[in-house]
Tab-separated table of C-alpha atoms and ligand atoms in Angstrom:
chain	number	residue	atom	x	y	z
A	1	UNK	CA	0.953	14.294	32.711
A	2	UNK	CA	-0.757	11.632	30.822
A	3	UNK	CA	1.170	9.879	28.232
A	4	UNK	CA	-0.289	10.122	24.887
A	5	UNK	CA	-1.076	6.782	23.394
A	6	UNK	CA	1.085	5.989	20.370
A	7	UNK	CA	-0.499	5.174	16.812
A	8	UNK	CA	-0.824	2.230	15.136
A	9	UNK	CA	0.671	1.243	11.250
A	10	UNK	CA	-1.504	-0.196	8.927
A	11	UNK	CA	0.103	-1.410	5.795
A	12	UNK	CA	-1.545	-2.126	2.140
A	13	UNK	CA	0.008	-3.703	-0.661
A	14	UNK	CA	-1.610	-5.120	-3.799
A	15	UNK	CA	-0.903	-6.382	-7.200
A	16	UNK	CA	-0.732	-3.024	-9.483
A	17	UNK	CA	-4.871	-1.374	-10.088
A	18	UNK	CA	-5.966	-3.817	-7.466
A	19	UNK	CA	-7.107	-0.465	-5.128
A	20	UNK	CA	-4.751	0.067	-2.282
A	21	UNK	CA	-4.516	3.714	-3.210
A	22	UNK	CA	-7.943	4.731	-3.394
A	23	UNK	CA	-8.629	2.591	-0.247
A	24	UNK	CA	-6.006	4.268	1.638
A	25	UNK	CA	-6.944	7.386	0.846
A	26	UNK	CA	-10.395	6.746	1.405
A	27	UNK	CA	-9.589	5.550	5.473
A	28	UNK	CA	-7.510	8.582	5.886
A	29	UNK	CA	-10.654	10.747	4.510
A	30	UNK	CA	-13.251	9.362	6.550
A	31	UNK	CA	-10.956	8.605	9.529
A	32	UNK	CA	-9.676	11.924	11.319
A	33	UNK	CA	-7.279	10.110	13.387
A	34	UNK	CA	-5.361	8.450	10.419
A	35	UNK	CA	-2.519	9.939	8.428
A	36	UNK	CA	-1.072	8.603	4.656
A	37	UNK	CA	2.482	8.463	5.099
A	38	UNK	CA	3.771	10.070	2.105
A	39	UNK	CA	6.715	8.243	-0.101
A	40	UNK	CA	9.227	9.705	-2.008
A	41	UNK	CA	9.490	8.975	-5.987
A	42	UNK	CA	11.709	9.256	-9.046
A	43	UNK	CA	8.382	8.301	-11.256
A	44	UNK	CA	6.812	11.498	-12.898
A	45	UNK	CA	3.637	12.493	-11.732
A	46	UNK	CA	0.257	12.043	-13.317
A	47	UNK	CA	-1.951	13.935	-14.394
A	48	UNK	CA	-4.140	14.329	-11.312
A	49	UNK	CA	-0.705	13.772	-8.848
A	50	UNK	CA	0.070	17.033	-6.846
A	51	UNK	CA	3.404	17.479	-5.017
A	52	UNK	CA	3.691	16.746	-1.607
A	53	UNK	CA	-0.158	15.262	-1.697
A	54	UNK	CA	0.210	12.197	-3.528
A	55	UNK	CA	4.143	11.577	-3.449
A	56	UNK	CA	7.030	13.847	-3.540
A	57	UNK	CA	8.498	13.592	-6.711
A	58	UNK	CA	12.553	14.001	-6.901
A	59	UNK	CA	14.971	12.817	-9.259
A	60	UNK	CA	17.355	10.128	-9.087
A	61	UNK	CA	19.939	12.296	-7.351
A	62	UNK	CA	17.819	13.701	-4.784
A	63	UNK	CA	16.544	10.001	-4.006
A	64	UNK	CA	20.270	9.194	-3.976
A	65	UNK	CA	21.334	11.925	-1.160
A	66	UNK	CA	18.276	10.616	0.648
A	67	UNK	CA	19.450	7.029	0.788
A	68	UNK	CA	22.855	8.422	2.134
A	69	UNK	CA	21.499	10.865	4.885
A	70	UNK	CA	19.323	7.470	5.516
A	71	UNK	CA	16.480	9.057	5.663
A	72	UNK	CA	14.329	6.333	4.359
A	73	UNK	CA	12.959	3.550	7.070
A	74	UNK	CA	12.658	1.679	3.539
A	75	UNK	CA	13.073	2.120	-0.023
A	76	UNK	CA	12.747	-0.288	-3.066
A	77	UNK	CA	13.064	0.213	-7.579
A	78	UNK	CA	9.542	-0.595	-8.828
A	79	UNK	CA	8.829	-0.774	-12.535
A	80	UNK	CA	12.049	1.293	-13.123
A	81	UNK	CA	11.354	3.840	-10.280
A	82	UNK	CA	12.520	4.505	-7.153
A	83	UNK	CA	9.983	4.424	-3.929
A	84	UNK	CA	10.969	5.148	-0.484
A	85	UNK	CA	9.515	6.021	3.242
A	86	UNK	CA	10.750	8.651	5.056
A	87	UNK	CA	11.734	8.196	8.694
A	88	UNK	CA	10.757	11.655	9.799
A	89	UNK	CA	7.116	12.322	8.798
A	90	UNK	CA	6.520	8.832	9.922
A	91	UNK	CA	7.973	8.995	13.446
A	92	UNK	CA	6.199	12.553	13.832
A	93	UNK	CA	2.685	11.179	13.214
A	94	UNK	CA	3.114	8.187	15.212
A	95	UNK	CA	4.555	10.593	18.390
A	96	UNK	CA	1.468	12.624	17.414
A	97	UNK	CA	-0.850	9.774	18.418
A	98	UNK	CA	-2.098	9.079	14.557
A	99	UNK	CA	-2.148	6.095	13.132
A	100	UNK	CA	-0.346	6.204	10.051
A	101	UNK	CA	-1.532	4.256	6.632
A	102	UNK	CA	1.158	3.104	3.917
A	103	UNK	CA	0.986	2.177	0.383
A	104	UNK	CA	3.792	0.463	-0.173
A	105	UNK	CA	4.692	-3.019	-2.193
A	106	UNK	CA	6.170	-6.203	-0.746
A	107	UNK	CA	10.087	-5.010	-0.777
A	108	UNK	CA	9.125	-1.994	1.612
A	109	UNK	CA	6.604	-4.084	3.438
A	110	UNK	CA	9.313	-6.451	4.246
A	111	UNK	CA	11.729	-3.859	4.980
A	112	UNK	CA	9.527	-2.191	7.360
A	113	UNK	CA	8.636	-5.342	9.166
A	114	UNK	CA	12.270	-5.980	9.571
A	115	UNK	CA	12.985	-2.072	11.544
A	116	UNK	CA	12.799	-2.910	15.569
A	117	UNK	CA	10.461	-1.250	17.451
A	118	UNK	CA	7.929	-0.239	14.815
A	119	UNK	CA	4.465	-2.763	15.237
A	120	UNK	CA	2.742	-2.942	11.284
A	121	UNK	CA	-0.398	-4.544	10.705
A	122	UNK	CA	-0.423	-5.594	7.141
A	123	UNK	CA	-3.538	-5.722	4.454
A	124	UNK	CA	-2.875	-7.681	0.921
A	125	UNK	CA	-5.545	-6.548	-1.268
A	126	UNK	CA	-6.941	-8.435	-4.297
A	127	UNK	CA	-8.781	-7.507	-7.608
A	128	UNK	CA	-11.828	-9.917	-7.563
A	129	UNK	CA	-10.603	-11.221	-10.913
A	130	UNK	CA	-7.988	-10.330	-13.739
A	131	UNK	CA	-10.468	-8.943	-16.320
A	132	UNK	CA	-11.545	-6.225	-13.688
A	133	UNK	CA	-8.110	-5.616	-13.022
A	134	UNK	CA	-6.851	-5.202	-16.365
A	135	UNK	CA	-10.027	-2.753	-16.654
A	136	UNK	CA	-8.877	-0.733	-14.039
A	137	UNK	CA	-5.530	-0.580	-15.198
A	138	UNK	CA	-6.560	0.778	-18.399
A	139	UNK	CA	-9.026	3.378	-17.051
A	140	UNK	CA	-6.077	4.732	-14.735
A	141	UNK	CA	-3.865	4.942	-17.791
A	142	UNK	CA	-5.854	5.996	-20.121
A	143	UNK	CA	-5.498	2.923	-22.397
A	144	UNK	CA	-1.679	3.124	-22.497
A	145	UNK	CA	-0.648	-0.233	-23.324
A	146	UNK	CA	3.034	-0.528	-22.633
A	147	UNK	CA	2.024	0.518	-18.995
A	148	UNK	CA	-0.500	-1.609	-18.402
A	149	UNK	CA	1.367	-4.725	-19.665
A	150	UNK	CA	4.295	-4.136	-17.205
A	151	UNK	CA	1.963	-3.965	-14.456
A	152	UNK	CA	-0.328	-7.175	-15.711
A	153	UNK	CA	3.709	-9.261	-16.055
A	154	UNK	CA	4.682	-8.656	-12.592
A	155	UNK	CA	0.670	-9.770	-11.241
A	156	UNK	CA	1.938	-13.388	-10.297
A	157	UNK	CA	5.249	-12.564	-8.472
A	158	UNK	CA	3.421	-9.644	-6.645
A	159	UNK	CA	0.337	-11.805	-5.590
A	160	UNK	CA	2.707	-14.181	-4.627
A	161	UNK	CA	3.824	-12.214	-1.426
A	162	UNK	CA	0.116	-12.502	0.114
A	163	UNK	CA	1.431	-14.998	2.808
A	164	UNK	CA	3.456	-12.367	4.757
A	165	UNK	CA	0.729	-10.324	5.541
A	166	UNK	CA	-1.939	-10.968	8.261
A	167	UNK	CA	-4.824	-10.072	6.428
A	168	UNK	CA	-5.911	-10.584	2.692
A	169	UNK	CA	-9.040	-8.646	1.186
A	170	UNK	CA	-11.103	-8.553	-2.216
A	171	UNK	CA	-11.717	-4.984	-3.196
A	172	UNK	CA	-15.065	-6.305	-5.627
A	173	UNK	CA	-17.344	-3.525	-3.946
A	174	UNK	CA	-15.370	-0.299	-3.057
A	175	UNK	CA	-17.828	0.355	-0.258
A	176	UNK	CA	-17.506	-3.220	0.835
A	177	UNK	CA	-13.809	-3.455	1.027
A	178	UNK	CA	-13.361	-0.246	2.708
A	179	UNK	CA	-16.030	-1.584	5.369
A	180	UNK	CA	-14.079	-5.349	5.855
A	181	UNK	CA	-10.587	-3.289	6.564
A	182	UNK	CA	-12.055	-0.673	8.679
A	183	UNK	CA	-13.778	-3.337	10.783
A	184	UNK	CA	-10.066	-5.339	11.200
A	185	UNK	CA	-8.787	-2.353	12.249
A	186	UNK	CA	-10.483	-1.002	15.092
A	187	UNK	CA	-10.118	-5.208	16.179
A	188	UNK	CA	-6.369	-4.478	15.985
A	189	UNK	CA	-6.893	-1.126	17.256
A	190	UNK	CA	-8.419	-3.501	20.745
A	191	UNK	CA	-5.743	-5.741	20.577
A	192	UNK	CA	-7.796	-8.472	18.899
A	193	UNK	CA	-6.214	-9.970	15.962
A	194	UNK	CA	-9.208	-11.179	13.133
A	195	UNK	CA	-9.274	-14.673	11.928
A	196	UNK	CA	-9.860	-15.297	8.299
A	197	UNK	CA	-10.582	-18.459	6.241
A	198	UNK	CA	-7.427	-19.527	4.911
A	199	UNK	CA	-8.974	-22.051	2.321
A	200	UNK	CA	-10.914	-19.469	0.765
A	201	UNK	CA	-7.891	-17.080	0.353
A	202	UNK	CA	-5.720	-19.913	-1.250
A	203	UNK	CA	-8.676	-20.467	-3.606
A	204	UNK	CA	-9.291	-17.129	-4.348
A	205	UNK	CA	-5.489	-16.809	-5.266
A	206	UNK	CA	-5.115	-20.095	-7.227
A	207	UNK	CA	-8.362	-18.761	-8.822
A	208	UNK	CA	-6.339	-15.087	-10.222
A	209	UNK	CA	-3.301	-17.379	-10.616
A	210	UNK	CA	-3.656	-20.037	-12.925
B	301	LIG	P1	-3.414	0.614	-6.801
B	301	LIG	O1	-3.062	1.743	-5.884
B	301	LIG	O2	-3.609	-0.677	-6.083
B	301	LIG	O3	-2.474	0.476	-7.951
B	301	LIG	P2	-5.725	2.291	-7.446
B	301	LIG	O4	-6.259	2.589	-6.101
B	301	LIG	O5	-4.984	3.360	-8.173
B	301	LIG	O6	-4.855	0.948	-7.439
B	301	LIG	O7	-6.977	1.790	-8.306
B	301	LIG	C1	-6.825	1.485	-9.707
B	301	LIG	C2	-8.056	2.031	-10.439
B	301	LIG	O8	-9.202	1.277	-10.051
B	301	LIG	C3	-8.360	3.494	-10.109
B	301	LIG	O9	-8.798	4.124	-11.282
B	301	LIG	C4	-9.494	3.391	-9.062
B	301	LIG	O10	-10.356	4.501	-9.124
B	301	LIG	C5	-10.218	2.105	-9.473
B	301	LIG	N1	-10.809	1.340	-8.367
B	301	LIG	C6	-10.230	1.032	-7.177
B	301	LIG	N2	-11.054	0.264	-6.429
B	301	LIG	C7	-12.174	0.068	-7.146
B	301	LIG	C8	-13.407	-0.647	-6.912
B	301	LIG	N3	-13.641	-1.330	-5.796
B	301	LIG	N4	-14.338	-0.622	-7.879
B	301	LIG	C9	-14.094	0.040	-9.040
B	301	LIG	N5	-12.976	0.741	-9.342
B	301	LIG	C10	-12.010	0.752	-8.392
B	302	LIG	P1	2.387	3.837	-8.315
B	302	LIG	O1	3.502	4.257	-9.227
B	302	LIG	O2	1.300	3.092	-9.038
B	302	LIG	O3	1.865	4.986	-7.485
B	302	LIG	O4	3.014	2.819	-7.271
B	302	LIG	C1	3.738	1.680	-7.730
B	302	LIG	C2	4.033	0.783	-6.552
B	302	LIG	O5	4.914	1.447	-5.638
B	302	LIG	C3	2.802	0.421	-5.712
B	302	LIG	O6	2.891	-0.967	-5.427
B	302	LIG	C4	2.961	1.223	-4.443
B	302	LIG	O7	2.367	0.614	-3.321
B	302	LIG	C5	4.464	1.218	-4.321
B	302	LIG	N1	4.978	2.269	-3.441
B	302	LIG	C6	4.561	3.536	-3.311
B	302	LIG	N2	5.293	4.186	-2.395
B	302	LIG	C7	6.200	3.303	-1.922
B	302	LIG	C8	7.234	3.361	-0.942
B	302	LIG	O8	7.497	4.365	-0.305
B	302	LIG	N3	7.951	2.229	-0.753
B	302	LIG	C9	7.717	1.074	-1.434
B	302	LIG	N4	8.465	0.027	-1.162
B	302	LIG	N5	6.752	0.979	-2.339
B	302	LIG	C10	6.004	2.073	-2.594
């Protein structure tokens, strides 16, 4: 019998409204072979959030039990929530040959790096400057300010994080970004890890930064 070949993780993490989300989702769309791993949170939905799509949404006591039964590979409190990846659906996709995408912050990203036997490669992505950022922030929440501040306070200590991941992309152009990661991973997916200006990347981040 031929052994199936085992998938690949590939990791994105950003500073809040920067676009991991809707680049995730767009790899897994136009990429049959990828699955989103799906996290567990006590945040409510929004408006356009389904159920078992976007996240599943529990309370704090059924996040609690799941900690116990350790059923998470990781799980970390963001802005007052709780976030957490499930072992299960994870390991099930991976022994199904996908390649699994996560959208996860730093916390988890470290957390996952840290769990033996599971190989990550791991995308920081950047807004191409605060004001678009902020802009995208208030689109997603409808102008809500409170929301959008908390996000916009924790930019710095998020963005600060970029150095434990082995790539870091702008997501200016949608179309562009989604092209730039795509084209890393099917490198990675050959075994060849990408080189990327370093110089640039400190700029660009002393650039958001100051
Ligand atoms: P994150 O998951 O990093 O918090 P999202 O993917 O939710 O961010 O994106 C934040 C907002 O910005 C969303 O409304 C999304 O549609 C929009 N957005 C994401 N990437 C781009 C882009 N390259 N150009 C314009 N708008 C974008
Ligand atoms: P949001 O509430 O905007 O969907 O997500 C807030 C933050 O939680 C984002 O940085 C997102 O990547 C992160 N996140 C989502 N799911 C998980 C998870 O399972 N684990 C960790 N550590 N972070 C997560």
């Amino acid at each position: 019998m031929v052994e199936r070949k085992k998938g690949m993780m590939f990791v994105l993490s950003s500073p809040s409204g920067a676009g991991k989300t809707t680049l995730t989702k767009k790899i897994a769309k136009n990429n049959q072979n990828f699955s989103i791993s799906i996290s567990h949170t006590t945040r409510q939905p929004r408006p356009n959030e389904v159920n078992g799509k976007d996240y599943y949404f529990v309370n704090q006591d059924e996040f609690g039990l799941l900690i116990k039964d350790s059923s998470f590979f990781e799980y970390a409190k963001i802005f007052n929530n709780y976030y957490g990846t499930s072992k299960d659906s994870v390991l099930k996709f991976l022994s199904e040959g996908k390649d699994v995408l996560f959208d996860i912050d730093w916390q988890g990203t470290q957390q996952l790096k840290a769990v033996k036997g599971l190989s990550l490669v791991t995308f920081f992505i950047l807004p191409p400057n605060i004001k678009v950022l902020k802009n995208r922030l208030l689109n997603r929440h409808g102008g809500k300010k409170n929301l959008i501040e908390e996000r916009m306070n924790k930019f710095s200590e998020e963005v600060s994080h970029w150095k434990e991941y082995n790539y870091v992309v702008v997501n200016d152009d949608l179309e562009e970004c989604y092209k730039n990661i795509i084209e890393i991973i099917m490198s990675e997916k050959k075994g060849v890890r990408k080189t990327q200006d370093t110089e640039k990347i400190k700029n660009k981040i002393s650039e958001l930064t100051q």
